[in-house]
Tab-separated table of C-alpha atoms (C1' of nucleotides) in Angstrom:
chain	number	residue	atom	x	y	z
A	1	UNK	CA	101.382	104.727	137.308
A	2	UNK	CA	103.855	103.405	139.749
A	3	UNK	CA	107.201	104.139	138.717
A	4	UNK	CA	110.491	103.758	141.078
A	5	UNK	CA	108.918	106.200	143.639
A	6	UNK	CA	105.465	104.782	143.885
A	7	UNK	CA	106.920	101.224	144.163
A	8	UNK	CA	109.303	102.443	147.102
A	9	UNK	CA	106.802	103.630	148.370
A	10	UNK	CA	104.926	100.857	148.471
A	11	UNK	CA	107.528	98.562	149.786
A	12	UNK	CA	107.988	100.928	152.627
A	13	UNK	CA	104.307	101.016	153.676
A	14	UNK	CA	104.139	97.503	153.313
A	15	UNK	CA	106.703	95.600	155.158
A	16	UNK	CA	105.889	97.370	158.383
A	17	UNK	CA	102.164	95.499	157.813
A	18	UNK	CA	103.936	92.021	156.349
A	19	UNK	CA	107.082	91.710	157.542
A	20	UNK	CA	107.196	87.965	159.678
A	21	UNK	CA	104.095	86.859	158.825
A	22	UNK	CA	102.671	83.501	157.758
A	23	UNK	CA	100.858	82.970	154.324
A	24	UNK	CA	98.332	80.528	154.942
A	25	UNK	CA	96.736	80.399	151.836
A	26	UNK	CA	96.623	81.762	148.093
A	27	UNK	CA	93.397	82.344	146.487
A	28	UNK	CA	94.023	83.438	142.386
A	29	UNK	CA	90.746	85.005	141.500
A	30	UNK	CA	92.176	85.716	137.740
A	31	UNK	CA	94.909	83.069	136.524
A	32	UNK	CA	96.783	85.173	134.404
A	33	UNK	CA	97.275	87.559	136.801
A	34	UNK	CA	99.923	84.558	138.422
A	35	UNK	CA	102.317	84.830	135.743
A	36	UNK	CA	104.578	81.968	136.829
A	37	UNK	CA	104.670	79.336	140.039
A	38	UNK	CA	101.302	77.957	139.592
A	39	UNK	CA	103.008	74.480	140.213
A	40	UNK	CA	104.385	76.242	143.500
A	41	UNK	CA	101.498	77.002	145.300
A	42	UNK	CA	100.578	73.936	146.976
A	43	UNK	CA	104.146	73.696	148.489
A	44	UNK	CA	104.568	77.387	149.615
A	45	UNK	CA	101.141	77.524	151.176
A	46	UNK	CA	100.248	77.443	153.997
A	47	UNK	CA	103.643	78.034	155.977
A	48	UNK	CA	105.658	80.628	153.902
A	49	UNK	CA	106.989	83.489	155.903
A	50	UNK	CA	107.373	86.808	154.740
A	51	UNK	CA	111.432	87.979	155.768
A	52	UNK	CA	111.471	91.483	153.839
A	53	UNK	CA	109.887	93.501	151.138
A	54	UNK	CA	112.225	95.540	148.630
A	55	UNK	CA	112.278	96.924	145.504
A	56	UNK	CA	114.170	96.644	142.445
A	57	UNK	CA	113.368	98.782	139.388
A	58	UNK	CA	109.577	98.868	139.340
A	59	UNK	CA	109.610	95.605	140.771
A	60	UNK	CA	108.340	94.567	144.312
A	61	UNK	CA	109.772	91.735	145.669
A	62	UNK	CA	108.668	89.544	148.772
A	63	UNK	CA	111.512	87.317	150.433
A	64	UNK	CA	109.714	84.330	151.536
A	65	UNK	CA	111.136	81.599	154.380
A	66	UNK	CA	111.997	79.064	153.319
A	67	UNK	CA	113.238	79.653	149.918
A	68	UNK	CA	110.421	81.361	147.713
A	69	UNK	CA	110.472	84.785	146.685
A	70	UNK	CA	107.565	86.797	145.227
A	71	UNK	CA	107.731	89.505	142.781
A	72	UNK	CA	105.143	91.899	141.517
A	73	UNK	CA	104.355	94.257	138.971
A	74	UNK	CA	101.953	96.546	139.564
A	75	UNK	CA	102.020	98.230	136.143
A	76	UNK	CA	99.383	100.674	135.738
A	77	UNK	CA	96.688	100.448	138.303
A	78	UNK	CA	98.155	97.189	140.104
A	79	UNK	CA	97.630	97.864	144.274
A	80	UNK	CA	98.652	95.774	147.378
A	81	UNK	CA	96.440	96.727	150.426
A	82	UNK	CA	96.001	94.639	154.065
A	83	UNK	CA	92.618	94.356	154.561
A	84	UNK	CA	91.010	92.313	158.132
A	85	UNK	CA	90.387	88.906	158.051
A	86	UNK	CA	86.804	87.829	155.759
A	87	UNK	CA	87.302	90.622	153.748
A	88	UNK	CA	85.449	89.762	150.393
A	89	UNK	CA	87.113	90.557	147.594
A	90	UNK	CA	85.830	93.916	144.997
A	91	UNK	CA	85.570	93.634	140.982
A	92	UNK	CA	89.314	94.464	140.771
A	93	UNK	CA	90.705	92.010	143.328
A	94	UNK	CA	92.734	89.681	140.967
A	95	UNK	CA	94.666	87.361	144.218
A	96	UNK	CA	94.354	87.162	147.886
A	97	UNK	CA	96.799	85.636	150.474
A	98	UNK	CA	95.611	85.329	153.657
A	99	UNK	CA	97.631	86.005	156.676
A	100	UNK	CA	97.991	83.909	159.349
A	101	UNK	CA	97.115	85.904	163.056
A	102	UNK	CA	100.887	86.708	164.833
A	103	UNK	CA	101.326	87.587	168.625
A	104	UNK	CA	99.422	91.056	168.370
A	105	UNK	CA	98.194	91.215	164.664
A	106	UNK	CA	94.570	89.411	164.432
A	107	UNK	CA	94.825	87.434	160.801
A	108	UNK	CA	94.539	89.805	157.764
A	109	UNK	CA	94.045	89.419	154.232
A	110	UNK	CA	96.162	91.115	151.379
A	111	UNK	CA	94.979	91.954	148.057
A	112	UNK	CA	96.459	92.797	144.815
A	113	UNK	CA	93.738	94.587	142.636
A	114	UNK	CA	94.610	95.502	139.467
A	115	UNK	CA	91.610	97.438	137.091
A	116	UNK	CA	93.153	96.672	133.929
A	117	UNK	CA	94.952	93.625	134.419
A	118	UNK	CA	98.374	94.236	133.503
A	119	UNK	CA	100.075	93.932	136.425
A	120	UNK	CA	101.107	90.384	137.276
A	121	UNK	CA	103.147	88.127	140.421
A	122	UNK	CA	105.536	85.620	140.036
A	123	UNK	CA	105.838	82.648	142.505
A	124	UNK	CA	109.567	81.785	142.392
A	125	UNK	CA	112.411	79.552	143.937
A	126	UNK	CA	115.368	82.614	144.139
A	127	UNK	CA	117.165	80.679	141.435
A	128	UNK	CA	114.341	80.789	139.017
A	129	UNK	CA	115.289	84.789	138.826
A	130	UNK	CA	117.880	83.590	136.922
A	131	UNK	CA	115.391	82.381	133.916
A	132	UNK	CA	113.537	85.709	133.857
A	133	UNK	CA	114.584	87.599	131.179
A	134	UNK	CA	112.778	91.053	132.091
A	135	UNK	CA	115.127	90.056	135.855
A	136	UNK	CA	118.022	89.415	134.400
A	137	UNK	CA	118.050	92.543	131.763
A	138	UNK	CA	117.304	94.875	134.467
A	139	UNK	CA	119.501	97.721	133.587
A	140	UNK	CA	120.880	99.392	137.210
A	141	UNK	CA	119.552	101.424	140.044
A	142	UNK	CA	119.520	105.310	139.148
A	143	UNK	CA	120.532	106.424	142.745
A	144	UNK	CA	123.125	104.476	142.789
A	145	UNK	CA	124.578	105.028	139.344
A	146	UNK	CA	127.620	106.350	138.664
A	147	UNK	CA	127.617	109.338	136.005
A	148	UNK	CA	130.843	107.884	134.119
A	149	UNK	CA	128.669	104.819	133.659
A	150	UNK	CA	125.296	106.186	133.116
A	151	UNK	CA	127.067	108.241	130.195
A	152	UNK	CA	128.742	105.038	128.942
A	153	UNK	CA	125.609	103.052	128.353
A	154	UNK	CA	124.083	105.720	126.440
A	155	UNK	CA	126.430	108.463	124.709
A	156	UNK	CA	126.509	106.188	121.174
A	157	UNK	CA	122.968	105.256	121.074
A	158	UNK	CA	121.004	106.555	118.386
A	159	UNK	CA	117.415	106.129	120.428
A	160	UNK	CA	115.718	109.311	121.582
A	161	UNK	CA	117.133	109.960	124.909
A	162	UNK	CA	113.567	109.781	126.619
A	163	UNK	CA	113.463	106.544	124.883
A	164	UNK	CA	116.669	105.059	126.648
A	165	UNK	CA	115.315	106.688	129.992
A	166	UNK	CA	112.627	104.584	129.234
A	167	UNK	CA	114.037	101.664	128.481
A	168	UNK	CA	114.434	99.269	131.920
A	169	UNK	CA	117.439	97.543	130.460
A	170	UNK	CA	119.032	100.911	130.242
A	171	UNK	CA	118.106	102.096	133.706
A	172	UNK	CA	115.405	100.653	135.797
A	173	UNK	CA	112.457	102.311	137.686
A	174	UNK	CA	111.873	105.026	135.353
A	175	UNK	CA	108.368	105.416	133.612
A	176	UNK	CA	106.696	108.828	131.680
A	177	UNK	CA	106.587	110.347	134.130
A	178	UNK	CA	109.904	111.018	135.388
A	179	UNK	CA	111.530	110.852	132.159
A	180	UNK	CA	109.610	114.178	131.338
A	181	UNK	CA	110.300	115.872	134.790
A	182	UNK	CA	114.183	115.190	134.326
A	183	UNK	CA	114.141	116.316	130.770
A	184	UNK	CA	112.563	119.487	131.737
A	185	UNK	CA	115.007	119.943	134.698
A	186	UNK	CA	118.128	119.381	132.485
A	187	UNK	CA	117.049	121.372	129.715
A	188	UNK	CA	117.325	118.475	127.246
A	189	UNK	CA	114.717	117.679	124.467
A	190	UNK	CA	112.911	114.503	125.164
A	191	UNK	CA	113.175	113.775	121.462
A	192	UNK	CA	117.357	113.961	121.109
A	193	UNK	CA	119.385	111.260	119.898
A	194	UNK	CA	121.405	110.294	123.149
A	195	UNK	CA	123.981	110.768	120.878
A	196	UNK	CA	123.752	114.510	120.338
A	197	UNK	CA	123.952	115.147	124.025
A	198	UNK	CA	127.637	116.253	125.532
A	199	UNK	CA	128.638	113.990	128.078
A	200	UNK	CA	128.456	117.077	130.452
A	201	UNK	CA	124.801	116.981	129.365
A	202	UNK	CA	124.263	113.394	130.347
A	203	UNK	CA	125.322	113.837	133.929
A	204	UNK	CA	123.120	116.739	134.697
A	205	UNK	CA	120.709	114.559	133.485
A	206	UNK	CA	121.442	111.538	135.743
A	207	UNK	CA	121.648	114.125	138.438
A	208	UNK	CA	118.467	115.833	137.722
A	209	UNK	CA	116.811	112.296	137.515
A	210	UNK	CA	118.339	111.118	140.967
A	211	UNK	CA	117.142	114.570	142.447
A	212	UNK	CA	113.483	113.914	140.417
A	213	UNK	CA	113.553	110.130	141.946
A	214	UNK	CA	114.584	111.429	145.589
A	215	UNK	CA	112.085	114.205	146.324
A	216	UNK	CA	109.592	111.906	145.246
A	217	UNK	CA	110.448	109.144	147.094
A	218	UNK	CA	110.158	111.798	149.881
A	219	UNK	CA	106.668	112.904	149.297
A	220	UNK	CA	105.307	109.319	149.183
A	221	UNK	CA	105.539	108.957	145.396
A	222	UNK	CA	102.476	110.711	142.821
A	223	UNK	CA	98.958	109.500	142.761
A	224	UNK	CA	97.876	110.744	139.316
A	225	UNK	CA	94.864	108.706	139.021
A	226	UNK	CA	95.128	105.204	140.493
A	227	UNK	CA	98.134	105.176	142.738
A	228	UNK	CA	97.767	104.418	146.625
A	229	UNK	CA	100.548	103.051	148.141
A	230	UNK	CA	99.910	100.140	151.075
A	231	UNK	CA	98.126	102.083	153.908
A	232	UNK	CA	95.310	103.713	150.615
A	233	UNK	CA	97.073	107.066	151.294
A	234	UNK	CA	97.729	109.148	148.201
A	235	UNK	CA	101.324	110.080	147.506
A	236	UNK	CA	101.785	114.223	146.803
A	237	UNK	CA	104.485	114.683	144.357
A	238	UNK	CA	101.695	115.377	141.443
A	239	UNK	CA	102.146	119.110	143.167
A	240	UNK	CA	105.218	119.373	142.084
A	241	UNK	CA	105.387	118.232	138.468
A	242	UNK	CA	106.742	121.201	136.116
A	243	UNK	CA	106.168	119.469	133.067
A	244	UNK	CA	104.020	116.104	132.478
A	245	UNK	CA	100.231	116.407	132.134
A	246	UNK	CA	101.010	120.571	131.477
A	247	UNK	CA	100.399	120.618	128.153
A	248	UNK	CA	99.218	124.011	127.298
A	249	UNK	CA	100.281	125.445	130.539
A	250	UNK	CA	102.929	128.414	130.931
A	251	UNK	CA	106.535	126.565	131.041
A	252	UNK	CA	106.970	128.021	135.272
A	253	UNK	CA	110.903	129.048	134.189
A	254	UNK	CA	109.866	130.915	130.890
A	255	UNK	CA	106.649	131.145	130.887
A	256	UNK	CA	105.969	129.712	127.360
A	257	UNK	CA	103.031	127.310	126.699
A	258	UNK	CA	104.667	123.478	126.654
A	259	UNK	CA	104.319	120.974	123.817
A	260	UNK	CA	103.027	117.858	123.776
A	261	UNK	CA	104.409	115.268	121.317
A	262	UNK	CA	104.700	111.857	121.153
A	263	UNK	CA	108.199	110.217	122.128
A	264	UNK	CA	108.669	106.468	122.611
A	265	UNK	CA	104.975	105.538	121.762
A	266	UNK	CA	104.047	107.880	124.733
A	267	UNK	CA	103.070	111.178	125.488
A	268	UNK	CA	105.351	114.193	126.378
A	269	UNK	CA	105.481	117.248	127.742
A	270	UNK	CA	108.283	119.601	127.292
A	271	UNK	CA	109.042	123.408	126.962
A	272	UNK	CA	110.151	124.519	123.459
A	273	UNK	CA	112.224	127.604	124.791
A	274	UNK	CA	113.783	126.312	127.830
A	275	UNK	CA	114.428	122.525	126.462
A	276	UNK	CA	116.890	123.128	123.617
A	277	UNK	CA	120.528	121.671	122.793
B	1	DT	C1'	115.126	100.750	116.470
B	2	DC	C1'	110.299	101.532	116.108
B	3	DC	C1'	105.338	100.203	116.173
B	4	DT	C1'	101.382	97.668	117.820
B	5	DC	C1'	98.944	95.439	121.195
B	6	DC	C1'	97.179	94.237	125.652
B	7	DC	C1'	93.184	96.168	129.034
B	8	DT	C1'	89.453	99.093	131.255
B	9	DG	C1'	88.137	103.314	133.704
B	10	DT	C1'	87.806	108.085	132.839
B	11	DT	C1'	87.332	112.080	130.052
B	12	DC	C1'	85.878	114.617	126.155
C	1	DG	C1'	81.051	106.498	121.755
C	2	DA	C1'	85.688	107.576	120.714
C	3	DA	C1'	90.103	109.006	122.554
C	4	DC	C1'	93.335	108.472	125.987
C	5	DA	C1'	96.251	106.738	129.746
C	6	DG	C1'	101.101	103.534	129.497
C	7	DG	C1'	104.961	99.259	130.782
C	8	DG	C1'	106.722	95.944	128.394
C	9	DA	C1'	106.450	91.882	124.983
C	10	DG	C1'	106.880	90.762	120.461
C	11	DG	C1'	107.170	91.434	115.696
C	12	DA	C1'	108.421	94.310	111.538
DNA sequence: TCCTCCCTGTTC
DNA sequence: GAACAGGGAGGA
């Protein structure tokens, strides 16, 4: 499930295979799949030029030339892979832009396959981010947050603090995954009311999260089932989890067996011993 | 603030 | 053949 590390990543593995090249043409092999810029398509291709690919939140974003921008969501099983040129799309491949060839790159094809569908791309003029809710509510960067801040947004809320972790208007980039791991690491039930925590509590938690995000990040993201980022390679932070998908397991600081519960709508994994306030 | 739903491949 | 995985929208 690509979360902030995964989509990273992704963005890093990408651009170097991207960056400066021509879109000749946009195939949509499942409509829905283009959430928004249908009415774009004809205009952007052929001849838009990819400048950059970044991230924001779980969000990938393409800067196209001249004035489009592309933004993706690769939810659950969403992938973006270069393929060579008459490459036929596979069950899963949901759109295909073909590359135009460049000075020492023969034309390629990329594909965004998605199994289940949820994942989506947006087609945009940069001032239609400005009508996209999900956009415009993103909460802000977590390794770049400030702890006085990060404490501010949450220290009154009554929400489960897993739940604001969560929550992408909150913070953005963080998915189950790493809201377990940083619980675990700060010693903080999933399940607290923000509100119960000390503020003292809240910054070891924004720290533990930042150090969480950051050694992932560093090991290429985690490739639990589906996740590949753009050159198919698996990332290897799964190694390192203490906590999520350990249900059962011995807790590796106290050695008791961890909990599973439900927090949020989804499952979580936390020691009973170690993760107390 | 919390719950349900979307969707399909994998696991039990 | 049912349970499960889960990000985010939308409704209660």
């Amino acid at each position: 499930m690509p979360e902030l590390p995964e989509v990273e990543t992704v963005a890093r593995t990408l651009e170097p295979q991207i960056k400066g090249r021509v879109i000749d043409a946009a195939h949509v092999l499942l409509p829905k799949t283009l959430e928004a810029g249908k009415d774009l398509l004809s205009a952007a291709f052929p001849g838009a030029r990819v400048t950059a690919v970044r991230r924001r939140g779980k969000v990938l974003l393409f800067d196209l030339e001249p004035g489009y921008v592309m933004a993706f969501h690769l939810k659950m099983t969403g992938r973006l892979f270069v393929h060579k040129a008459g490459e036929e799309p596979n069950k899963h491949t949901r759109l295909i832009f073909d590359l135009a060839p460049e000075a020492e790159k023969p034309a390629a094809r990329l594909f965004f396959d998605d199994a289940r569908t949820f994942g989506y791309c947006r087609l945009m003029q940069p001032e239609d981010l400005t009508f996209w809710p999900f956009w415009t509510k993103l909460g802000p960067e977590p390794l770049s947050l400030a702890q006085k801040d990060f404490i501010q947004s949450v220290k009154n809320r009554k929400g489960a603090i897993k739940a604001l972790l969560l929550d992408q208007t909150v913070i953005a980039g963080i998915g189950n995954i790493y809201a377990d791991e940083a619980c675990f690491r700060s010693g903080v039930p999933p399940s607290a009311p923000a509100s119960s925590l000390t503020g003292k509590q809240l910054g070891k938690l924004l720290e533990n999260i930042k150090a969480v995000l950051t050694e992932s990040i560093e090991e290429c993201g985690s490739s639990i089932r589906d996740y590949r980022d753009a050159n198919g390679d698996a990332g290897a932070f799964q190694n390192r989890f203490r906590v999520y998908g350990r249900a059962g397991e011995a807790c590796v600081d106290c050695g008791t067996p961890l909990q599973k519960t439900v927090v949020a709508g989804r499952a979580t994994v936390f020691c009973p011993r170690c993760q107390r306030i």
